[in-house]
Tab-separated table of C-alpha atoms in Angstrom:
chain	number	residue	atom	x	y	z
O	2	MET	CA	-0.152	-0.062	0.014
O	3	ASP	CA	0.906	3.520	-0.915
O	4	ALA	CA	2.773	5.373	2.259
O	5	SER	CA	0.692	8.464	1.242
O	6	LEU	CA	-2.662	6.490	1.680
O	7	ILE	CA	-1.217	4.926	4.732
O	8	THR	CA	-0.210	8.281	6.379
O	9	ASP	CA	-3.755	9.837	4.928
O	10	ARG	CA	-5.869	6.686	6.839
O	11	TYR	CA	-3.977	7.490	10.348
O	12	ASN	CA	-4.122	11.269	10.412
O	13	GLN	CA	-7.657	10.679	9.516
O	14	GLU	CA	-8.391	7.646	12.503
O	15	LEU	CA	-6.344	10.158	14.579
O	16	MET	CA	-8.436	13.143	14.061
O	17	LYS	CA	-11.611	11.133	14.694
O	18	ALA	CA	-9.932	10.359	18.181
O	19	LEU	CA	-8.991	13.966	18.843
O	20	LYS	CA	-12.807	14.698	17.984
O	21	ILE	CA	-14.157	12.215	20.770
O	22	ALA	CA	-11.475	13.417	23.339
O	23	VAL	CA	-12.693	16.705	22.779
O	24	ASN	CA	-16.297	16.119	22.834
O	25	LEU	CA	-15.818	13.815	25.628
O	26	ALA	CA	-14.115	16.977	27.253
O	27	LEU	CA	-16.557	19.446	26.603
O	28	GLY	CA	-19.307	16.979	27.764
O	29	CYS	CA	-17.603	16.301	31.529
O	30	VAL	CA	-17.288	20.147	31.469
O	31	LEU	CA	-20.633	20.844	30.712
O	32	VAL	CA	-21.440	18.788	33.349
O	33	TRP	CA	-19.557	20.260	36.103
O	34	PHE	CA	-20.540	23.394	35.075
O	35	LEU	CA	-24.395	22.513	35.181
O	36	ALA	CA	-23.277	20.891	39.283
O	37	ALA	CA	-21.573	23.830	40.101
O	38	HIS	CA	-24.189	26.775	39.093
O	39	GLN	CA	-27.097	24.267	39.882
O	40	GLN	CA	-28.866	26.920	42.683
O	41	LYS	CA	-28.670	30.073	40.123
O	42	ILE	CA	-29.777	28.045	37.289
O	43	ARG	CA	-32.412	26.564	39.145
O	44	ALA	CA	-34.719	29.440	40.088
O	45	SER	CA	-34.787	30.559	36.262
O	46	ALA	CA	-35.336	26.711	35.439
O	47	THR	CA	-38.753	26.775	37.703
O	48	GLY	CA	-40.375	29.219	35.140
O	49	ARG	CA	-39.869	27.305	31.392
O	50	ASP	CA	-42.070	24.837	30.341
O	51	SER	CA	-39.980	22.165	31.344
O	52	ILE	CA	-41.501	22.443	35.121
O	53	ALA	CA	-45.327	21.550	33.448
O	54	TYR	CA	-43.766	18.741	31.746
O	55	TRP	CA	-41.497	17.488	35.024
O	56	ALA	CA	-44.850	18.261	37.389
O	57	ALA	CA	-46.846	15.923	34.887
O	58	GLY	CA	-44.259	13.662	34.955
O	59	LYS	CA	-44.126	13.667	38.506
O	60	LEU	CA	-47.859	13.052	39.642
O	61	LEU	CA	-48.184	10.056	37.138
O	62	VAL	CA	-45.269	8.192	38.589
O	63	GLN	CA	-47.012	8.863	41.697
O	64	ARG	CA	-50.018	7.468	39.766
O	65	GLN	CA	-51.894	10.881	40.240
O	66	ASN	CA	-53.706	12.749	38.015
O	67	PRO	CA	-51.081	14.951	35.708
O	68	TYR	CA	-53.791	17.242	34.465
O	69	SER	CA	-55.063	18.483	38.088
O	70	ALA	CA	-54.394	22.187	38.641
O	71	THR	CA	-54.468	22.117	42.175
O	72	SER	CA	-51.680	19.298	42.627
O	73	VAL	CA	-49.517	20.620	40.017
O	74	LEU	CA	-49.499	24.054	41.496
O	75	ALA	CA	-48.550	22.617	44.901
O	76	LEU	CA	-45.861	20.751	43.055
O	77	GLU	CA	-44.672	23.630	41.376
O	78	ARG	CA	-44.671	26.019	44.165
O	79	SER	CA	-42.499	23.634	46.062
O	80	GLN	CA	-39.449	24.496	43.748
O	81	GLY	CA	-40.007	28.089	43.875
O	82	TYR	CA	-42.831	29.260	41.130
O	83	ALA	CA	-44.004	32.168	42.233
O	84	ALA	CA	-46.800	32.853	39.365
O	85	ASP	CA	-50.668	32.287	40.689
O	86	ARG	CA	-51.521	30.219	37.929
O	87	PRO	CA	-49.874	26.818	37.330
O	88	LEU	CA	-48.695	25.614	34.271
O	89	VAL	CA	-50.348	22.722	33.176
O	90	LEU	CA	-49.734	20.690	30.712
O	91	ARG	CA	-52.145	20.982	27.945
O	92	THR	CA	-50.926	18.248	25.316
O	93	PRO	CA	-53.244	15.299	24.719
O	94	PRO	CA	-52.692	11.657	27.005
O	95	TRP	CA	-50.970	9.980	23.817
O	96	SER	CA	-48.200	13.057	24.604
O	97	VAL	CA	-47.416	11.993	28.033
O	98	TRP	CA	-44.987	9.334	27.242
O	99	MET	CA	-42.483	11.947	26.382
O	100	VAL	CA	-42.769	13.551	29.532
O	101	LEU	CA	-42.959	10.679	31.715
O	102	PRO	CA	-39.218	10.003	32.014
O	103	LEU	CA	-38.677	13.616	33.855
O	104	GLY	CA	-40.914	12.542	36.844
O	105	LEU	CA	-37.799	10.267	37.982
O	106	LEU	CA	-35.913	13.390	38.048
O	107	SER	CA	-35.458	16.382	39.899
O	108	PRO	CA	-36.803	19.914	37.905
O	109	TYR	CA	-33.550	21.069	37.745
O	110	TRP	CA	-31.806	18.085	36.154
O	111	ALA	CA	-35.617	17.371	34.427
O	112	TRP	CA	-35.176	20.676	32.644
O	113	VAL	CA	-31.177	19.891	31.791
O	114	ALA	CA	-32.458	16.087	30.366
O	115	TRP	CA	-35.213	18.038	28.097
O	116	LEU	CA	-32.513	20.660	27.363
O	117	ALA	CA	-30.401	17.809	25.655
O	118	ILE	CA	-33.866	16.108	24.042
O	119	LEU	CA	-34.328	19.700	22.678
O	120	LEU	CA	-30.563	20.056	21.047
O	121	ALA	CA	-30.523	16.390	20.248
O	122	SER	CA	-33.579	16.879	18.203
O	123	LEU	CA	-32.594	20.142	16.597
O	124	VAL	CA	-29.124	18.659	15.590
O	125	ILE	CA	-30.602	15.523	13.765
O	126	SER	CA	-33.694	17.450	11.964
O	127	VAL	CA	-30.873	19.909	10.762
O	128	ARG	CA	-28.885	17.132	9.398
O	129	ILE	CA	-32.455	15.216	8.000
O	130	SER	CA	-33.108	18.371	5.890
O	131	TRP	CA	-29.723	18.309	4.409
O	132	ARG	CA	-30.037	15.360	3.757
O	133	ILE	CA	-33.082	15.372	2.066
O	134	PHE	CA	-32.767	18.832	0.381
O	135	SER	CA	-29.094	18.532	-0.570
O	136	ARG	CA	-29.484	16.477	-4.277
O	137	MET	CA	-27.156	18.125	-6.291
O	138	PRO	CA	-23.480	17.202	-6.976
O	139	GLY	CA	-21.854	20.158	-5.665
O	140	ASP	CA	-23.973	20.663	-2.350
O	141	GLY	CA	-21.282	18.113	-0.614
O	142	LEU	CA	-22.216	15.960	2.566
O	143	ARG	CA	-21.714	18.890	5.192
O	144	PRO	CA	-24.057	21.586	5.541
O	145	SER	CA	-23.056	24.954	3.903
O	146	ASN	CA	-22.930	27.988	6.785
O	147	ALA	CA	-25.736	29.750	5.050
O	148	PHE	CA	-27.710	26.438	5.873
O	149	LEU	CA	-26.309	25.870	9.153
O	150	LEU	CA	-26.973	29.648	10.865
O	151	ALA	CA	-30.399	29.516	8.863
O	152	GLY	CA	-31.029	26.489	11.108
O	153	TYR	CA	-29.823	26.958	13.950
O	154	LEU	CA	-30.562	30.624	14.379
O	155	PHE	CA	-34.486	30.430	12.967
O	156	ALA	CA	-36.427	32.725	15.906
O	157	PRO	CA	-38.770	29.942	16.865
O	158	VAL	CA	-36.392	27.952	17.630
O	159	VAL	CA	-33.898	29.891	19.456
O	160	ALA	CA	-37.325	30.724	21.489
O	161	CYS	CA	-38.232	26.664	21.860
O	162	LEU	CA	-34.944	26.142	23.497
O	163	VAL	CA	-35.050	29.273	25.794
O	164	ALA	CA	-38.799	28.487	26.646
O	165	ALA	CA	-37.903	25.012	27.202
O	166	GLN	CA	-40.900	23.516	25.103
O	167	MET	CA	-41.792	20.801	23.022
O	168	GLY	CA	-42.055	22.185	19.531
O	169	ILE	CA	-38.379	20.801	18.323
O	170	VAL	CA	-39.564	17.561	19.534
O	171	LEU	CA	-42.579	18.068	17.425
O	172	LEU	CA	-39.841	18.765	14.868
O	173	LEU	CA	-38.107	15.999	14.784
O	174	GLY	CA	-41.050	13.447	14.049
O	175	ILE	CA	-41.971	15.451	10.610
O	176	MET	CA	-38.262	15.067	9.735
O	177	LEU	CA	-38.401	11.636	10.431
O	178	PHE	CA	-41.831	11.517	8.579
O	179	LEU	CA	-40.154	13.403	5.373
O	180	LEU	CA	-37.105	10.855	5.646
O	181	LEU	CA	-38.608	7.641	5.887
O	182	VAL	CA	-41.906	7.945	3.240
O	183	ASP	CA	-39.236	8.270	0.503
O	184	ASP	CA	-40.815	6.508	-2.451
O	185	ALA	CA	-37.658	5.311	-3.524
O	186	ASP	CA	-36.604	3.792	-0.367
O	187	ASP	CA	-38.973	3.569	2.324
O	188	HIS	CA	-40.262	2.389	5.550
O	189	PRO	CA	-43.911	2.956	5.885
O	190	PHE	CA	-44.525	1.060	9.133
O	191	LEU	CA	-41.294	3.741	10.900
O	192	ALA	CA	-42.831	6.647	9.379
O	193	GLY	CA	-46.399	6.449	10.594
O	194	ALA	CA	-44.896	5.722	14.028
O	195	ALA	CA	-43.180	8.967	13.659
O	196	LEU	CA	-46.279	11.019	13.332
O	197	LEU	CA	-46.814	10.220	17.084
O	198	PHE	CA	-44.603	13.218	17.618
O	199	PRO	CA	-46.566	15.823	15.897
O	200	LEU	CA	-49.883	14.708	17.222
O	201	ALA	CA	-48.877	15.689	20.623
O	202	LYS	CA	-49.975	18.793	19.338
O	203	PRO	CA	-52.570	17.817	16.001
O	204	HIS	CA	-54.198	20.952	15.761
O	205	LEU	CA	-51.143	22.699	14.360
O	206	PHE	CA	-51.176	20.011	11.429
O	207	MET	CA	-54.462	20.073	11.197
O	208	LEU	CA	-54.193	20.224	7.175
O	209	LEU	CA	-52.227	17.803	6.883
O	210	TRP	CA	-54.186	14.735	8.421
O	211	PRO	CA	-57.150	14.467	6.054
O	212	ILE	CA	-54.482	14.767	3.217
O	213	LEU	CA	-52.385	11.894	4.675
O	214	ALA	CA	-55.882	9.609	5.171
O	215	VAL	CA	-57.106	10.616	1.367
O	216	TRP	CA	-53.194	9.945	0.252
O	217	VAL	CA	-53.019	6.625	2.481
O	218	LEU	CA	-56.253	5.618	0.753
O	219	ALA	CA	-55.211	6.334	-2.635
O	220	ARG	CA	-52.098	4.878	-2.745
O	221	LYS	CA	-52.924	1.499	-0.608
O	222	ARG	CA	-49.943	2.598	2.051
O	223	TRP	CA	-51.806	0.125	4.483
O	224	SER	CA	-48.246	-0.230	6.278
O	225	LEU	CA	-47.667	3.242	7.108
O	226	LEU	CA	-51.249	3.840	8.488
O	227	GLY	CA	-50.081	0.152	10.827
O	228	GLY	CA	-47.484	2.158	12.065
O	229	MET	CA	-49.161	5.033	13.136
O	230	ALA	CA	-52.080	3.018	14.409
O	231	ALA	CA	-49.300	0.815	16.634
O	232	ALA	CA	-47.547	3.960	18.063
O	233	PHE	CA	-50.959	5.746	19.268
O	234	LEU	CA	-52.046	2.585	20.441
O	235	LEU	CA	-48.873	1.963	22.632
O	236	ALA	CA	-48.512	5.512	23.786
O	237	ASN	CA	-52.419	5.647	25.050
O	238	SER	CA	-51.555	2.264	26.837
O	239	ILE	CA	-48.833	3.585	29.023
O	240	ALA	CA	-50.313	6.649	29.751
O	241	LEU	CA	-53.417	4.661	31.311
O	242	ALA	CA	-51.047	1.970	32.986
O	243	PHE	CA	-50.181	5.224	34.995
O	244	ASP	CA	-53.739	6.909	35.044
O	245	PRO	CA	-56.775	4.792	34.112
O	246	ALA	CA	-58.736	8.235	34.185
O	247	ILE	CA	-56.836	10.368	32.197
O	248	PHE	CA	-58.984	11.065	29.430
O	249	GLN	CA	-61.426	12.137	31.898
O	250	HIS	CA	-58.788	14.469	33.703
O	251	TYR	CA	-57.890	15.488	30.621
O	252	ARG	CA	-61.453	16.660	29.650
O	253	GLU	CA	-61.705	18.481	33.067
O	254	MET	CA	-58.811	19.786	32.729
O	255	LEU	CA	-59.801	21.975	29.371
O	256	GLY	CA	-62.537	22.942	31.047
O	257	GLN	CA	-61.348	24.723	33.761
O	258	GLU	CA	-58.754	26.315	31.501
O	259	GLN	CA	-61.000	27.734	29.529
O	260	ILE	CA	-59.133	28.113	26.576
O	261	ALA	CA	-62.083	30.023	24.855
O	262	GLY	CA	-61.980	33.383	26.856
O	263	LEU	CA	-57.756	33.116	26.781
O	264	PHE	CA	-55.727	35.402	24.128
O	265	ILE	CA	-53.850	32.983	21.973
O	266	PRO	CA	-51.145	35.070	20.037
O	267	ALA	CA	-51.417	33.440	16.520
O	268	LEU	CA	-52.463	35.125	13.780
O	269	SER	CA	-56.323	33.717	14.050
O	270	GLY	CA	-56.186	35.137	17.475
O	271	MET	CA	-55.107	37.872	17.318
O	272	ILE	CA	-57.840	38.733	14.481
O	273	ARG	CA	-60.410	37.608	17.196
O	274	ALA	CA	-58.869	39.750	19.648
O	275	LEU	CA	-58.967	43.152	17.665
O	276	PHE	CA	-62.395	42.547	15.746
O	277	PHE	CA	-64.535	39.812	16.648
O	278	ARG	CA	-63.500	39.696	20.757
O	279	ARG	CA	-66.719	37.939	21.400
O	280	PHE	CA	-66.676	35.096	19.009
O	281	PHE	CA	-64.536	32.118	19.689
O	282	TRP	CA	-65.453	30.424	16.277
O	283	VAL	CA	-63.509	33.242	14.663
O	284	GLN	CA	-60.468	31.412	15.055
O	285	PHE	CA	-61.251	28.571	13.244
O	286	VAL	CA	-62.056	30.791	10.066
O	287	PRO	CA	-59.013	30.787	8.869
O	288	MET	CA	-58.223	26.670	9.451
O	289	GLY	CA	-61.777	26.332	7.518
O	290	LEU	CA	-60.321	28.131	4.198
O	291	GLY	CA	-56.644	26.556	4.592
O	292	LEU	CA	-58.839	23.260	4.103
O	293	LEU	CA	-60.641	24.050	1.551
O	294	TRP	CA	-57.058	25.730	0.006
O	295	SER	CA	-55.102	22.241	0.896
O	296	ALA	CA	-58.300	20.478	-1.287
O	297	ARG	CA	-57.560	22.059	-4.218
O	298	TYR	CA	-54.109	21.911	-3.953
O	299	TYR	CA	-53.908	18.008	-3.236
O	300	TRP	CA	-56.376	17.496	-5.922
O	301	LYS	CA	-54.048	19.841	-8.485
O	302	ASN	CA	-50.754	17.400	-7.389
O	303	ARG	CA	-52.506	14.206	-6.358
O	304	LEU	CA	-50.550	12.250	-9.065
O	305	MET	CA	-46.870	13.328	-8.638
O	306	TRP	CA	-47.551	13.987	-4.650
O	307	ASN	CA	-44.814	14.175	-3.015
O	308	TRP	CA	-44.501	15.190	1.200
O	309	ARG	CA	-40.867	16.547	0.845
O	310	HIS	CA	-42.129	19.146	-1.691
O	311	HIS	CA	-45.956	19.638	-1.183
O	312	GLY	CA	-45.628	18.424	2.564
O	313	LEU	CA	-43.785	21.501	3.408
O	314	ALA	CA	-46.432	23.880	1.450
O	315	LEU	CA	-49.337	22.351	3.711
O	316	LEU	CA	-47.448	22.992	6.984
O	317	VAL	CA	-46.566	26.450	6.055
O	318	VAL	CA	-50.099	27.101	5.698
O	319	SER	CA	-51.372	24.761	8.465
O	320	LEU	CA	-49.202	26.491	10.731
O	321	VAL	CA	-50.913	30.101	9.473
O	322	THR	CA	-54.307	29.174	10.189
O	323	THR	CA	-54.416	26.871	13.159
O	324	PRO	CA	-56.561	28.036	15.841
O	325	TYR	CA	-54.002	28.081	18.642
O	326	SER	CA	-50.143	27.694	18.560
O	327	TRP	CA	-47.378	30.035	19.805
O	328	MET	CA	-44.526	31.382	18.503
O	329	THR	CA	-42.342	28.228	19.829
O	330	ASP	CA	-44.102	25.719	18.300
O	331	GLU	CA	-43.529	26.857	14.727
O	332	ALA	CA	-40.193	25.573	14.848
O	333	VAL	CA	-41.864	22.721	13.117
O	334	LEU	CA	-41.462	25.075	10.199
O	335	LEU	CA	-37.726	24.549	9.877
O	336	PRO	CA	-37.883	22.337	6.812
O	337	ALA	CA	-39.331	24.960	4.760
O	338	ILE	CA	-37.334	27.718	6.055
O	339	LEU	CA	-33.855	25.024	5.360
O	340	GLN	CA	-35.783	24.244	1.624
O	341	GLY	CA	-35.982	27.501	0.979
O	342	VAL	CA	-32.231	28.534	2.225
O	343	VAL	CA	-31.240	25.936	-0.747
O	344	TRP	CA	-33.547	27.250	-3.609
O	345	LEU	CA	-32.047	30.545	-3.098
O	346	SER	CA	-28.452	29.296	-2.777
O	347	ARG	CA	-28.899	27.535	-5.978
O	348	ALA	CA	-30.860	30.514	-7.902
O	349	GLN	CA	-29.197	33.193	-9.843
O	350	LEU	CA	-30.502	36.294	-7.502
O	351	LYS	CA	-30.859	39.966	-8.638
O	352	VAL	CA	-30.341	42.933	-6.523
O	353	ARG	CA	-33.780	43.164	-5.164
O	354	SER	CA	-34.018	39.499	-4.311
O	355	GLN	CA	-30.662	40.019	-2.291
O	356	LEU	CA	-32.639	42.691	-0.809
O	357	LEU	CA	-35.348	40.679	0.205
O	358	ILE	CA	-33.122	37.961	1.710
O	359	LEU	CA	-31.871	40.770	3.885
O	360	LEU	CA	-34.902	41.927	5.028
O	361	PHE	CA	-36.302	38.469	5.916
O	362	VAL	CA	-32.956	38.294	7.804
O	363	PHE	CA	-33.526	41.549	9.799
O	364	LEU	CA	-36.758	40.012	10.723
O	365	ASP	CA	-35.520	37.093	12.400
O	366	LEU	CA	-33.047	38.860	13.848
O	367	LEU	CA	-35.708	41.372	15.466
O	368	LEU	CA	-37.508	38.292	16.310
O	369	LEU	CA	-34.527	36.774	18.229
O	370	LEU	CA	-33.657	40.423	20.176
O	371	ILE	CA	-37.343	40.042	21.278
O	372	VAL	CA	-37.185	36.795	22.267
O	373	ASN	CA	-33.640	37.776	24.559
O	374	ALA	CA	-35.726	40.753	25.848
O	375	LYS	CA	-37.980	38.161	27.454
O	376	VAL	CA	-41.333	40.124	26.225
O	377	PRO	CA	-44.075	37.191	27.347
O	378	PRO	CA	-46.000	35.576	24.234
O	379	ALA	CA	-48.886	36.900	25.828
O	380	THR	CA	-48.547	40.112	24.880
O	381	GLY	CA	-49.306	39.282	21.203
O	382	ILE	CA	-46.140	41.031	19.846
O	383	TYR	CA	-45.215	37.672	18.238
O	384	PHE	CA	-48.302	37.126	16.163
O	385	TRP	CA	-46.823	38.053	12.503
O	386	SER	CA	-43.749	35.938	12.978
O	387	SER	CA	-45.890	32.850	10.818
O	388	LEU	CA	-46.575	35.560	8.266
O	389	VAL	CA	-42.654	35.870	7.805
O	390	TRP	CA	-42.246	32.507	7.408
O	391	PHE	CA	-44.998	32.194	4.865
O	392	SER	CA	-43.663	34.964	2.838
O	393	TRP	CA	-39.989	32.906	3.049
O	394	TYR	CA	-41.285	29.916	1.658
O	395	TRP	CA	-43.864	30.973	-0.746
O	396	TYR	CA	-40.974	33.685	-2.241
O	397	ALA	CA	-38.330	31.043	-2.490
O	398	SER	CA	-40.347	28.618	-3.737
O	399	ARG	CA	-40.429	30.582	-7.063
O	400	PHE	CA	-37.100	29.490	-7.722
O	401	ALA	CA	-37.251	25.965	-7.372
O	402	ASP	CA	-39.138	25.726	-10.738
O	403	ARG	CA	-36.312	27.896	-12.448
O	404	ILE	CA	-33.579	25.635	-11.202
O	405	MET	CA	-34.998	22.316	-12.253
O	406	ALA	CA	-35.855	23.978	-15.931
O	407	ARG	CA	-32.185	24.981	-15.786
O	408	GLN	CA	-31.133	21.461	-14.888
O	409	THR	CA	-32.703	19.917	-17.199
O	410	THR	CA	-31.444	22.227	-20.245
């Protein structure tokens, strides 16, 4: 064997070993830092959504009602939570398996574990996005700097990490579905099982579920339906094993929370708050219009339907029209944002297009500054964010056809 090849292979193995050693060292430093500053960080952790996940998990481990506002408030108060209104888990019973392990930990280490899950989900989602969207010979194995910056500085992603919300976990489910449902080399059972993650907040994806059902029936993808049903039944079985009356408790919680009277800082919620405050049904009008659009969109593209392409459009419109969402939920739009980055990076952009891209970057940075200023979401200041991502995706999609035409010629 050539000496240079031996040297190159040795250098590669050395670099791998060095990377592993550096990562282990950084991990040890991080664990030491968290342990050394536990008291200081613990105080801020009680104000994040992970305290609600921990409380729900703790009550489940004790075979109690995870949706009980009284029990949740008592647990949260014992950890220094100061607000009068408890942070109660609002996701349905088939989602509690995600927070159940947190009940075995202290609130602080539950927050650390949850944050680690969010970061891992984000990294995996970005890597899957690059694998799916980078299909040109010159793209390379590693994501471009613009791709990585867009992924890790996407304002809803950062907001989700700060609040310790579950939006990034839902994102992971969407990305796994898009990866596994590929017609060329698909795994339909696993693709269906991956949808258990976004089912934790089914209202965010209301435009996807009807189209998915029609697509499964039209394509006879029974394995995908089987994977989805198996995961759903397993998740419900876990929930019922720890709280046999969990569905009744969930219904009672929804009645006590009086969600119809709350201000929800989504676009539909803002429209209702400004013009139709007394009419809760107004929040569902955008979703109804979205369902009509999605039916027409599917019918137009049914013969060449591809979830990696057409599914992103459904996702974007679904988040714009949903009756209930927070900016942290918009983390699930990351694949649409990154697809736009790929399209625009391949396009021949004029000055006007470059200025528009700078405008989108500015708006994202503005949202990051608002998040950094700790402005409460209940103020409604973030309601316009979904319109920004909607505009970004549809503007970038204009270049997709041009790129395809240039490739064919």
